[in-house]
Amino acid sequence: MLEKDRIAYFYDGDVGNVYFGPNHPMKPHRLCMTHHLVLSYDLHKKMEIYRPHKAYPTELAQFHSADYVEFLHRITPDTQHLYENELRRYNLGEDCPVFDNLFEFCQIYAGGTLDAARRLNHKTCDIAINWAGGLHHAKKCEASGFCYINDLVLGILELLKYHARVLYIDIDVHHGDGVEEAFYFTDRVMTVSFHKYGDFFFPGTGDIKDVGEREGKYYAINIPLKDGIDDSGFTRLFKTVIAKVVETYLPGAIVLQCGADSLARDRLGCFNLSIEGHAECVKFVKKFNIPLLVTGGGGYTKENVARCWAVETGVLLDTELPNEIPDNEYIKYFAPDYTLKVSNVNMDNLNSKSYLSSIKVQVMESLRAIQHAPGVQMQEVPPDFYIPDIDEDELDPDERVDQHTQDKQIHRDDEYYEGDNDNDHEDGAR
């Protein structure tokens, strides 16, 4: 019998307690809801659960500019009026507001993705999950689209220390522009994004003609889709493209961003995927048996986000979940039927068969260009691509955590148990 995959799952209850503001669509509370579904289905018993370390400013500055990281560290809602120029420069404002505990929020979700990448690198797991991560719009020197720190870029940089080639796949309804931009000029990372494109839809990038430049030419793949794409059209195209990408590129590790705003009924999305259709993509990527880092991303109808990521946790554990949701702290959000399945809606699919076919043809042409490109050898980690290790001496000695201590940061009882062991209910504080 084949050995079961070892799954590491990263979660910190504090990540769900931040509040972007009353009318903001991003609700980190969806992460608590997801986690409690994972608990109620007993999935935590099949995984190793870790509380991630809070990423140090030095770690965040492996991609982001030091001045931007420092500003995020310093700014608070009470002091933001003193920094109007900086707020403009770093694109903080309506979409990316300054809120209480903003920097700690970034440290937690980025720390989860970094820890996930390191566990994969050290072969202590086969699949690592961080639903709090996946904030794919953040740029080197600015926030964008509800994203402040690009944990995906940081995680990929970490994986590149051990792997010659990393494949990034993005099924969020929005283009994964921050990740594509970070690796646009290198063949060390191939980015593949399936997203809505056109009609001034955010972020406005991700045309099929954008394929990368210089050494990165043909290593950025964009699948621009129109409103109403359904399960059959999406999954057929996904499987065809990803199968060819993996066969051609031979990645040593895969990062899969599972933004749930591509589901039907999303508050900001315009696709028509069911949870089964979305999860089918996760199932397909898992079958390659390549070290896999899975993150969340967008998703603005929070009860459906929680349903989706719980189902996909089950998929990664080869566990099918009963449709009836077990009782849990957030059960009222799943009324009136208290079930997992979310069906498609009755909407027009503007993606004709000929349109999807033309996309497939263009992508296959790009991939053929890689196969026949002179001098592009699939060599092992090239010596000229150097990513500096963190200098432990520069870290605040009070904040330093050795690997042994990090490894011991497994579950805190009040976050991972229910019933008699669940401290959440004792004072009603959480």
GROMACS .gro file of C-alpha atoms in nm:
model
  430
    1MET     CA    1   0.000   0.000   0.000
    2LEU     CA    2   0.122   0.351  -0.078
    3GLU     CA    3   0.238   0.554   0.218
    4LYS     CA    4  -0.004   0.830   0.311
    5ASP     CA    5   0.102   1.191   0.253
    6ARG     CA    6   0.224   1.371   0.563
    7ILE     CA    7   0.027   1.693   0.597
    8ALA     CA    8   0.136   1.997   0.799
    9TYR     CA    9  -0.134   2.254   0.872
   10PHE     CA   10  -0.061   2.604   1.002
   11TYR     CA   11  -0.306   2.809   1.205
   12ASP     CA   12  -0.303   3.087   1.463
   13GLY     CA   13  -0.638   3.191   1.608
   14ASP     CA   14  -0.525   3.554   1.628
   15VAL     CA   15  -0.525   3.583   1.249
   16GLY     CA   16  -0.905   3.570   1.239
   17ASN     CA   17  -0.953   3.842   1.498
   18VAL     CA   18  -0.839   4.142   1.292
   19TYR     CA   19  -1.098   4.371   1.139
   20PHE     CA   20  -1.044   4.559   0.812
   21GLY     CA   21  -1.341   4.788   0.880
   22PRO     CA   22  -1.723   4.789   0.868
   23ASN     CA   23  -1.775   4.800   0.491
   24HIS     CA   24  -1.464   4.615   0.383
   25PRO     CA   25  -1.524   4.285   0.199
   26MET     CA   26  -1.216   4.113   0.346
   27LYS     CA   27  -1.323   3.928   0.661
   28PRO     CA   28  -1.035   3.736   0.824
   29HIS     CA   29  -1.299   3.584   1.052
   30ARG     CA   30  -1.354   3.336   0.763
   31LEU     CA   31  -1.028   3.170   0.879
   32CYS     CA   32  -1.175   3.091   1.223
   33MET     CA   33  -1.484   2.952   1.051
   34THR     CA   34  -1.268   2.734   0.824
   35HIS     CA   35  -1.065   2.608   1.118
   36HIS     CA   36  -1.373   2.514   1.320
   37LEU     CA   37  -1.511   2.317   1.024
   38VAL     CA   38  -1.175   2.136   1.003
   39LEU     CA   39  -1.209   2.056   1.376
   40SER     CA   40  -1.575   1.953   1.356
   41TYR     CA   41  -1.495   1.701   1.082
   42ASP     CA   42  -1.202   1.567   1.292
   43LEU     CA   43  -0.954   1.647   1.016
   44HIS     CA   44  -0.704   1.782   1.269
   45LYS     CA   45  -0.651   1.426   1.391
   46LYS     CA   46  -0.504   1.333   1.051
   47MET     CA   47  -0.256   1.622   1.026
   48GLU     CA   48   0.025   1.782   1.219
   49ILE     CA   49  -0.104   2.117   1.342
   50TYR     CA   50   0.143   2.402   1.393
   51ARG     CA   51   0.116   2.752   1.519
   52PRO     CA   52   0.337   2.952   1.279
   53HIS     CA   53   0.614   3.181   1.399
   54LYS     CA   54   0.555   3.552   1.341
   55ALA     CA   55   0.778   3.640   1.047
   56TYR     CA   56   1.058   3.879   1.139
   57PRO     CA   57   1.093   4.212   0.953
   58THR     CA   58   1.421   4.074   0.812
   59GLU     CA   59   1.231   3.781   0.662
   60LEU     CA   60   0.965   4.008   0.508
   61ALA     CA   61   1.245   4.219   0.357
   62GLN     CA   62   1.370   3.917   0.158
   63PHE     CA   63   1.119   4.044  -0.101
   64HIS     CA   64   0.970   4.372   0.021
   65SER     CA   65   1.169   4.693   0.049
   66ALA     CA   66   1.298   4.755   0.402
   67ASP     CA   67   1.138   5.103   0.416
   68TYR     CA   68   0.793   4.960   0.329
   69VAL     CA   69   0.824   4.685   0.593
   70GLU     CA   70   0.937   4.940   0.849
   71PHE     CA   71   0.639   5.164   0.767
   72LEU     CA   72   0.391   4.877   0.806
   73HIS     CA   73   0.554   4.801   1.142
   74ARG     CA   74   0.519   5.160   1.261
   75ILE     CA   75   0.182   5.280   1.131
   76THR     CA   76  -0.133   5.259   1.348
   77PRO     CA   77  -0.489   5.390   1.303
   78ASP     CA   78  -0.410   5.661   1.561
   79THR     CA   79  -0.098   5.788   1.384
   80GLN     CA   80  -0.191   5.747   1.017
   81HIS     CA   81  -0.305   6.111   0.984
   82LEU     CA   82   0.061   6.212   1.033
   83TYR     CA   83   0.176   6.015   0.728
   84GLU     CA   84  -0.038   6.120   0.433
   85ASN     CA   85   0.249   6.115   0.183
   86GLU     CA   86   0.370   5.771   0.292
   87LEU     CA   87   0.015   5.631   0.284
   88ARG     CA   88  -0.011   5.744  -0.078
   89ARG     CA   89   0.336   5.613  -0.164
   90TYR     CA   90   0.265   5.269  -0.019
   91ASN     CA   91  -0.093   5.255  -0.154
   92LEU     CA   92  -0.257   5.229   0.190
   93GLY     CA   93  -0.611   5.362   0.211
   94GLU     CA   94  -0.956   5.241   0.111
   95ASP     CA   95  -0.869   4.897  -0.033
   96CYS     CA   96  -0.575   4.844   0.203
   97PRO     CA   97  -0.673   5.024   0.523
   98VAL     CA   98  -0.457   5.069   0.832
   99PHE     CA   99  -0.619   4.876   1.118
  100ASP     CA  100  -0.527   4.757   1.467
  101ASN     CA  101  -0.264   4.481   1.470
  102LEU     CA  102  -0.204   4.512   1.095
  103PHE     CA  103   0.165   4.424   1.115
  104GLU     CA  104   0.110   4.126   1.345
  105PHE     CA  105  -0.157   4.001   1.102
  106CYS     CA  106   0.103   4.017   0.821
  107GLN     CA  107   0.365   3.846   1.037
  108ILE     CA  108   0.130   3.557   1.116
  109TYR     CA  109   0.007   3.482   0.765
  110ALA     CA  110   0.355   3.526   0.613
  111GLY     CA  111   0.511   3.320   0.894
  112GLY     CA  112   0.270   3.037   0.812
  113THR     CA  113   0.373   3.028   0.447
  114LEU     CA  114   0.744   3.052   0.534
  115ASP     CA  115   0.714   2.771   0.789
  116ALA     CA  116   0.521   2.563   0.534
  117ALA     CA  117   0.796   2.611   0.274
  118ARG     CA  118   1.069   2.521   0.524
  119ARG     CA  119   0.895   2.201   0.630
  120LEU     CA  120   0.865   2.100   0.265
  121ASN     CA  121   1.232   2.186   0.211
  122HIS     CA  122   1.339   1.975   0.507
  123LYS     CA  123   1.110   1.692   0.393
  124THR     CA  124   0.922   1.680   0.723
  125CYS     CA  125   0.593   1.687   0.529
  126ASP     CA  126   0.466   1.622   0.175
  127ILE     CA  127   0.189   1.882   0.173
  128ALA     CA  128   0.172   2.202   0.379
  129ILE     CA  129  -0.146   2.407   0.421
  130ASN     CA  130  -0.178   2.773   0.525
  131TRP     CA  131  -0.531   2.897   0.456
  132ALA     CA  132  -0.438   3.238   0.601
  133GLY     CA  133  -0.184   3.290   0.321
  134GLY     CA  134  -0.224   3.349  -0.051
  135LEU     CA  135  -0.218   3.731  -0.054
  136HIS     CA  136  -0.102   3.749  -0.414
  137HIS     CA  137  -0.144   4.119  -0.504
  138ALA     CA  138   0.115   4.278  -0.270
  139LYS     CA  139   0.413   4.435  -0.450
  140LYS     CA  140   0.772   4.489  -0.343
  141CYS     CA  141   0.709   4.848  -0.225
  142GLU     CA  142   0.332   4.873  -0.190
  143ALA     CA  143   0.008   4.716  -0.074
  144SER     CA  144  -0.257   4.624  -0.330
  145GLY     CA  145  -0.596   4.455  -0.343
  146PHE     CA  146  -0.633   4.386   0.033
  147CYS     CA  147  -0.277   4.243   0.040
  148TYR     CA  148   0.011   4.400   0.234
  149ILE     CA  149   0.286   4.136   0.242
  150ASN     CA  150   0.316   3.885  -0.041
  151ASP     CA  151   0.360   3.562   0.154
  152LEU     CA  152   0.353   3.360  -0.170
  153VAL     CA  153   0.664   3.531  -0.308
  154LEU     CA  154   0.839   3.480   0.027
  155GLY     CA  155   0.741   3.112   0.033
  156ILE     CA  156   0.859   3.060  -0.327
  157LEU     CA  157   1.193   3.231  -0.250
  158GLU     CA  158   1.230   2.989   0.040
  159LEU     CA  159   1.153   2.688  -0.183
  160LEU     CA  160   1.406   2.811  -0.441
  161LYS     CA  161   1.683   2.755  -0.186
  162TYR     CA  162   1.624   2.380  -0.228
  163HIS     CA  163   1.453   2.343  -0.567
  164ALA     CA  164   1.577   2.443  -0.913
  165ARG     CA  165   1.223   2.512  -1.037
  166VAL     CA  166   0.903   2.606  -0.856
  167LEU     CA  167   0.558   2.605  -1.018
  168TYR     CA  168   0.300   2.858  -0.895
  169ILE     CA  169  -0.069   2.795  -0.976
  170ASP     CA  170  -0.344   3.048  -0.894
  171ILE     CA  171  -0.721   2.976  -0.915
  172ASP     CA  172  -0.839   3.299  -0.749
  173VAL     CA  173  -1.085   3.496  -0.965
  174HIS     CA  174  -0.830   3.782  -0.968
  175HIS     CA  175  -0.501   3.768  -1.157
  176GLY     CA  176  -0.201   3.673  -0.941
  177ASP     CA  177  -0.020   3.989  -1.045
  178GLY     CA  178   0.215   4.034  -0.748
  179VAL     CA  179   0.361   3.684  -0.783
  180GLU     CA  180   0.388   3.707  -1.163
  181GLU     CA  181   0.562   4.045  -1.141
  182ALA     CA  182   0.814   3.920  -0.883
  183PHE     CA  183   0.928   3.635  -1.109
  184TYR     CA  184   0.860   3.784  -1.454
  185PHE     CA  185   1.226   3.779  -1.559
  186THR     CA  186   1.331   3.434  -1.435
  187ASP     CA  187   1.285   3.076  -1.553
  188ARG     CA  188   1.327   2.950  -1.195
  189VAL     CA  189   0.953   3.005  -1.131
  190MET     CA  190   0.669   2.937  -1.369
  191THR     CA  191   0.348   3.125  -1.280
  192VAL     CA  192   0.012   2.999  -1.409
  193SER     CA  193  -0.295   3.211  -1.329
  194PHE     CA  194  -0.659   3.134  -1.416
  195HIS     CA  195  -0.861   3.454  -1.370
  196LYS     CA  196  -1.129   3.691  -1.491
  197TYR     CA  197  -0.988   3.939  -1.742
  198GLY     CA  198  -1.151   4.241  -1.907
  199ASP     CA  199  -1.431   4.488  -1.821
  200PHE     CA  200  -1.184   4.679  -1.599
  201PHE     CA  201  -1.189   4.388  -1.354
  202PHE     CA  202  -0.922   4.420  -1.082
  203PRO     CA  203  -0.622   4.425  -1.117
  204GLY     CA  204  -0.648   4.470  -1.496
  205THR     CA  205  -0.344   4.254  -1.576
  206GLY     CA  206  -0.312   3.894  -1.694
  207ASP     CA  207  -0.362   3.910  -2.069
  208ILE     CA  208  -0.275   3.587  -2.250
  209LYS     CA  209  -0.006   3.783  -2.437
  210ASP     CA  210   0.184   3.850  -2.112
  211VAL     CA  211   0.428   3.559  -2.110
  212GLY     CA  212   0.734   3.685  -1.920
  213GLU     CA  213   1.048   3.859  -2.044
  214ARG     CA  214   1.421   3.797  -2.082
  215GLU     CA  215   1.513   3.466  -1.909
  216GLY     CA  216   1.150   3.446  -1.797
  217LYS     CA  217   0.998   3.458  -2.146
  218TYR     CA  218   0.724   3.190  -2.173
  219TYR     CA  219   0.750   3.117  -1.799
  220ALA     CA  220   0.442   3.328  -1.716
  221ILE     CA  221   0.116   3.170  -1.830
  222ASN     CA  222  -0.211   3.360  -1.815
  223ILE     CA  223  -0.555   3.207  -1.866
  224PRO     CA  224  -0.792   3.505  -1.907
  225LEU     CA  225  -1.154   3.401  -1.858
  226LYS     CA  226  -1.493   3.572  -1.888
  227ASP     CA  227  -1.794   3.583  -1.658
  228GLY     CA  228  -1.987   3.269  -1.576
  229ILE     CA  229  -1.728   2.998  -1.635
  230ASP     CA  230  -1.864   2.668  -1.500
  231ASP     CA  231  -1.711   2.352  -1.355
  232SER     CA  232  -1.678   2.158  -1.679
  233GLY     CA  233  -1.513   2.439  -1.879
  234PHE     CA  234  -1.282   2.543  -1.596
  235THR     CA  235  -1.168   2.198  -1.483
  236ARG     CA  236  -1.117   2.069  -1.838
  237LEU     CA  237  -0.894   2.365  -1.925
  238PHE     CA  238  -0.718   2.348  -1.587
  239LYS     CA  239  -0.628   1.980  -1.622
  240THR     CA  240  -0.511   2.012  -1.983
  241VAL     CA  241  -0.290   2.314  -1.910
  242ILE     CA  242  -0.147   2.195  -1.576
  243ALA     CA  243  -0.072   1.843  -1.704
  244LYS     CA  244   0.130   1.990  -1.992
  245VAL     CA  245   0.298   2.248  -1.765
  246VAL     CA  246   0.417   1.981  -1.519
  247GLU     CA  247   0.535   1.752  -1.800
  248THR     CA  248   0.728   2.037  -1.966
  249TYR     CA  249   0.862   2.229  -1.666
  250LEU     CA  250   0.933   1.942  -1.421
  251PRO     CA  251   0.896   2.151  -1.103
  252GLY     CA  252   1.060   2.042  -0.778
  253ALA     CA  253   0.779   2.200  -0.574
  254ILE     CA  254   0.433   2.345  -0.642
  255VAL     CA  255   0.260   2.637  -0.471
  256LEU     CA  256  -0.119   2.635  -0.519
  257GLN     CA  257  -0.318   2.950  -0.435
  258CYS     CA  258  -0.682   2.847  -0.378
  259GLY     CA  259  -0.864   3.182  -0.376
  260ALA     CA  260  -1.232   3.100  -0.316
  261ASP     CA  261  -1.371   3.412  -0.487
  262SER     CA  262  -1.389   3.203  -0.806
  263LEU     CA  263  -1.687   3.020  -0.650
  264ALA     CA  264  -2.044   3.093  -0.757
  265ARG     CA  265  -2.218   3.352  -0.536
  266ASP     CA  266  -1.898   3.525  -0.427
  267ARG     CA  267  -1.955   3.886  -0.322
  268LEU     CA  268  -1.680   4.015  -0.555
  269GLY     CA  269  -1.646   3.729  -0.804
  270CYS     CA  270  -1.820   3.655  -1.135
  271PHE     CA  271  -1.741   3.288  -1.199
  272ASN     CA  272  -1.983   3.000  -1.153
  273LEU     CA  273  -1.778   2.723  -0.992
  274SER     CA  274  -1.921   2.485  -0.736
  275ILE     CA  275  -1.708   2.376  -0.442
  276GLU     CA  276  -1.666   2.036  -0.611
  277GLY     CA  277  -1.533   2.205  -0.926
  278HIS     CA  278  -1.289   2.420  -0.729
  279ALA     CA  279  -1.176   2.121  -0.520
  280GLU     CA  280  -1.126   1.911  -0.834
  281CYS     CA  281  -0.833   2.139  -0.923
  282VAL     CA  282  -0.674   2.072  -0.583
  283LYS     CA  283  -0.728   1.697  -0.623
  284PHE     CA  284  -0.564   1.707  -0.968
  285VAL     CA  285  -0.253   1.893  -0.848
  286LYS     CA  286  -0.214   1.658  -0.550
  287LYS     CA  287  -0.196   1.356  -0.784
  288PHE     CA  288   0.143   1.464  -0.920
  289ASN     CA  289   0.301   1.373  -0.583
  290ILE     CA  290   0.528   1.676  -0.596
  291PRO     CA  291   0.595   1.868  -0.268
  292LEU     CA  292   0.292   2.096  -0.241
  293LEU     CA  293   0.228   2.422  -0.053
  294VAL     CA  294  -0.142   2.514  -0.045
  295THR     CA  295  -0.273   2.859   0.055
  296GLY     CA  296  -0.598   3.047   0.068
  297GLY     CA  297  -0.647   3.381  -0.106
  298GLY     CA  298  -0.957   3.581  -0.199
  299GLY     CA  299  -1.309   3.480  -0.101
  300TYR     CA  300  -1.574   3.723   0.020
  301THR     CA  301  -1.885   3.516   0.093
  302LYS     CA  302  -1.727   3.387   0.409
  303GLU     CA  303  -1.946   3.086   0.485
  304ASN     CA  304  -1.871   2.950   0.135
  305VAL     CA  305  -1.499   3.020   0.175
  306ALA     CA  306  -1.499   2.813   0.495
  307ARG     CA  307  -1.694   2.533   0.325
  308CYS     CA  308  -1.455   2.531   0.029
  309TRP     CA  309  -1.130   2.524   0.227
  310ALA     CA  310  -1.265   2.258   0.466
  311VAL     CA  311  -1.356   2.038   0.167
  312GLU     CA  312  -1.013   2.101   0.013
  313THR     CA  313  -0.842   2.011   0.342
  314GLY     CA  314  -1.037   1.685   0.317
  315VAL     CA  315  -0.924   1.637  -0.044
  316LEU     CA  316  -0.559   1.680   0.058
  317LEU     CA  317  -0.618   1.417   0.331
  318ASP     CA  318  -0.802   1.180   0.090
  319THR     CA  319  -1.107   1.220   0.313
  320GLU     CA  320  -1.454   1.280   0.174
  321LEU     CA  321  -1.664   1.489   0.412
  322PRO     CA  322  -2.031   1.418   0.484
  323ASN     CA  323  -2.253   1.693   0.340
  324GLU     CA  324  -2.419   1.764   0.674
  325ILE     CA  325  -2.203   2.005   0.876
  326PRO     CA  326  -2.138   1.881   1.232
  327ASP     CA  327  -2.219   2.113   1.520
  328ASN     CA  328  -1.948   2.373   1.582
  329GLU     CA  329  -1.900   2.721   1.720
  330TYR     CA  330  -1.995   2.886   1.389
  331ILE     CA  331  -2.281   2.656   1.287
  332LYS     CA  332  -2.530   2.944   1.264
  333TYR     CA  333  -2.342   3.087   0.964
  334PHE     CA  334  -2.429   2.776   0.760
  335ALA     CA  335  -2.808   2.813   0.800
  336PRO     CA  336  -3.063   2.735   0.672
  337ASP     CA  337  -2.955   2.392   0.544
  338TYR     CA  338  -2.625   2.341   0.736
  339THR     CA  339  -2.466   2.158   0.444
  340LEU     CA  340  -2.127   2.177   0.272
  341LYS     CA  341  -2.229   2.177  -0.092
  342VAL     CA  342  -2.274   2.506  -0.275
  343SER     CA  343  -2.435   2.462  -0.614
  344ASN     CA  344  -2.376   2.675  -0.922
  345VAL     CA  345  -2.616   2.958  -1.005
  346ASN     CA  346  -2.820   3.008  -1.318
  347MET     CA  347  -2.605   3.258  -1.508
  348ASP     CA  348  -2.478   3.302  -1.862
  349ASN     CA  349  -2.140   3.148  -1.939
  350LEU     CA  350  -1.965   3.400  -2.165
  351ASN     CA  351  -1.678   3.155  -2.233
  352SER     CA  352  -1.763   2.982  -2.560
  353LYS     CA  353  -1.604   2.648  -2.647
  354SER     CA  354  -1.414   2.816  -2.930
  355TYR     CA  355  -1.282   3.085  -2.691
  356LEU     CA  356  -1.157   2.827  -2.441
  357SER     CA  357  -1.008   2.623  -2.724
  358SER     CA  358  -0.817   2.926  -2.857
  359ILE     CA  359  -0.671   2.989  -2.508
  360LYS     CA  360  -0.558   2.626  -2.488
  361VAL     CA  361  -0.389   2.648  -2.830
  362GLN     CA  362  -0.199   2.967  -2.736
  363VAL     CA  363  -0.081   2.821  -2.404
  364MET     CA  364   0.040   2.502  -2.573
  365GLU     CA  365   0.236   2.714  -2.821
  366SER     CA  366   0.411   2.896  -2.534
  367LEU     CA  367   0.501   2.566  -2.372
  368ARG     CA  368   0.640   2.434  -2.701
  369ALA     CA  369   0.863   2.742  -2.717
  370ILE     CA  370   1.017   2.640  -2.385
  371GLN     CA  371   1.084   2.285  -2.502
  372HIS     CA  372   1.269   2.413  -2.809
  373ALA     CA  373   1.438   2.717  -2.661
  374PRO     CA  374   1.814   2.690  -2.710
  375GLY     CA  375   2.022   2.697  -2.395
  376VAL     CA  376   1.732   2.649  -2.152
  377GLN     CA  377   1.860   2.344  -1.972
  378MET     CA  378   1.677   2.199  -1.679
  379GLN     CA  379   1.985   2.216  -1.460
  380GLU     CA  380   1.998   2.190  -1.085
  381VAL     CA  381   1.999   2.502  -0.868
  382PRO     CA  382   2.219   2.746  -1.056
  383PRO     CA  383   2.493   2.907  -0.845
  384ASP     CA  384   2.418   3.259  -0.969
  385PHE     CA  385   2.073   3.266  -0.810
  386TYR     CA  386   2.162   3.349  -0.453
  387ILE     CA  387   1.898   3.416  -0.192
  388PRO     CA  388   2.057   3.543   0.128
  389ASP     CA  389   1.989   3.351   0.444
  390ILE     CA  390   1.868   3.549   0.742
  391ASP     CA  391   2.157   3.664   0.957
  392GLU     CA  392   2.055   3.531   1.297
  393ASP     CA  393   2.287   3.781   1.466
  394GLU     CA  394   2.085   4.071   1.331
  395LEU     CA  395   1.763   3.948   1.485
  396ASP     CA  396   1.650   4.078   1.818
  397PRO     CA  397   1.786   3.816   2.061
  398ASP     CA  398   1.464   3.839   2.261
  399GLU     CA  399   1.266   3.742   1.952
  400ARG     CA  400   1.493   3.464   1.829
  401VAL     CA  401   1.337   3.121   1.822
  402ASP     CA  402   1.553   2.817   1.761
  403GLN     CA  403   1.428   2.535   1.538
  404HIS     CA  404   1.364   2.304   1.832
  405THR     CA  405   1.136   2.561   1.994
  406GLN     CA  406   0.960   2.625   1.664
  407ASP     CA  407   0.902   2.253   1.622
  408LYS     CA  408   0.744   2.245   1.965
  409GLN     CA  409   0.493   2.513   1.862
  410ILE     CA  410   0.234   2.252   1.796
  411HIS     CA  411  -0.121   2.299   1.908
  412ARG     CA  412  -0.240   2.519   2.185
  413ASP     CA  413  -0.527   2.336   2.349
  414ASP     CA  414  -0.781   2.615   2.333
  415GLU     CA  415  -0.746   2.646   1.956
  416TYR     CA  416  -0.757   2.289   1.840
  417TYR     CA  417  -1.007   2.101   2.050
  418GLU     CA  418  -1.375   2.107   2.109
  419GLY     CA  419  -1.595   1.973   2.386
  420ASP     CA  420  -1.433   1.927   2.728
  421ASN     CA  421  -1.094   2.053   2.610
  422ASP     CA  422  -1.228   2.363   2.440
  423ASN     CA  423  -1.134   2.669   2.642
  424ASP     CA  424  -1.297   2.899   2.385
  425HIS     CA  425  -1.631   2.885   2.560
  426GLU     CA  426  -1.526   2.933   2.920
  427ASP     CA  427  -1.529   3.310   2.928
  428GLY     CA  428  -1.686   3.385   2.591
  429ALA     CA  429  -1.387   3.600   2.507
  430ARG     CA  430  -1.317   3.460   2.161
   0.00000   0.00000   0.00000
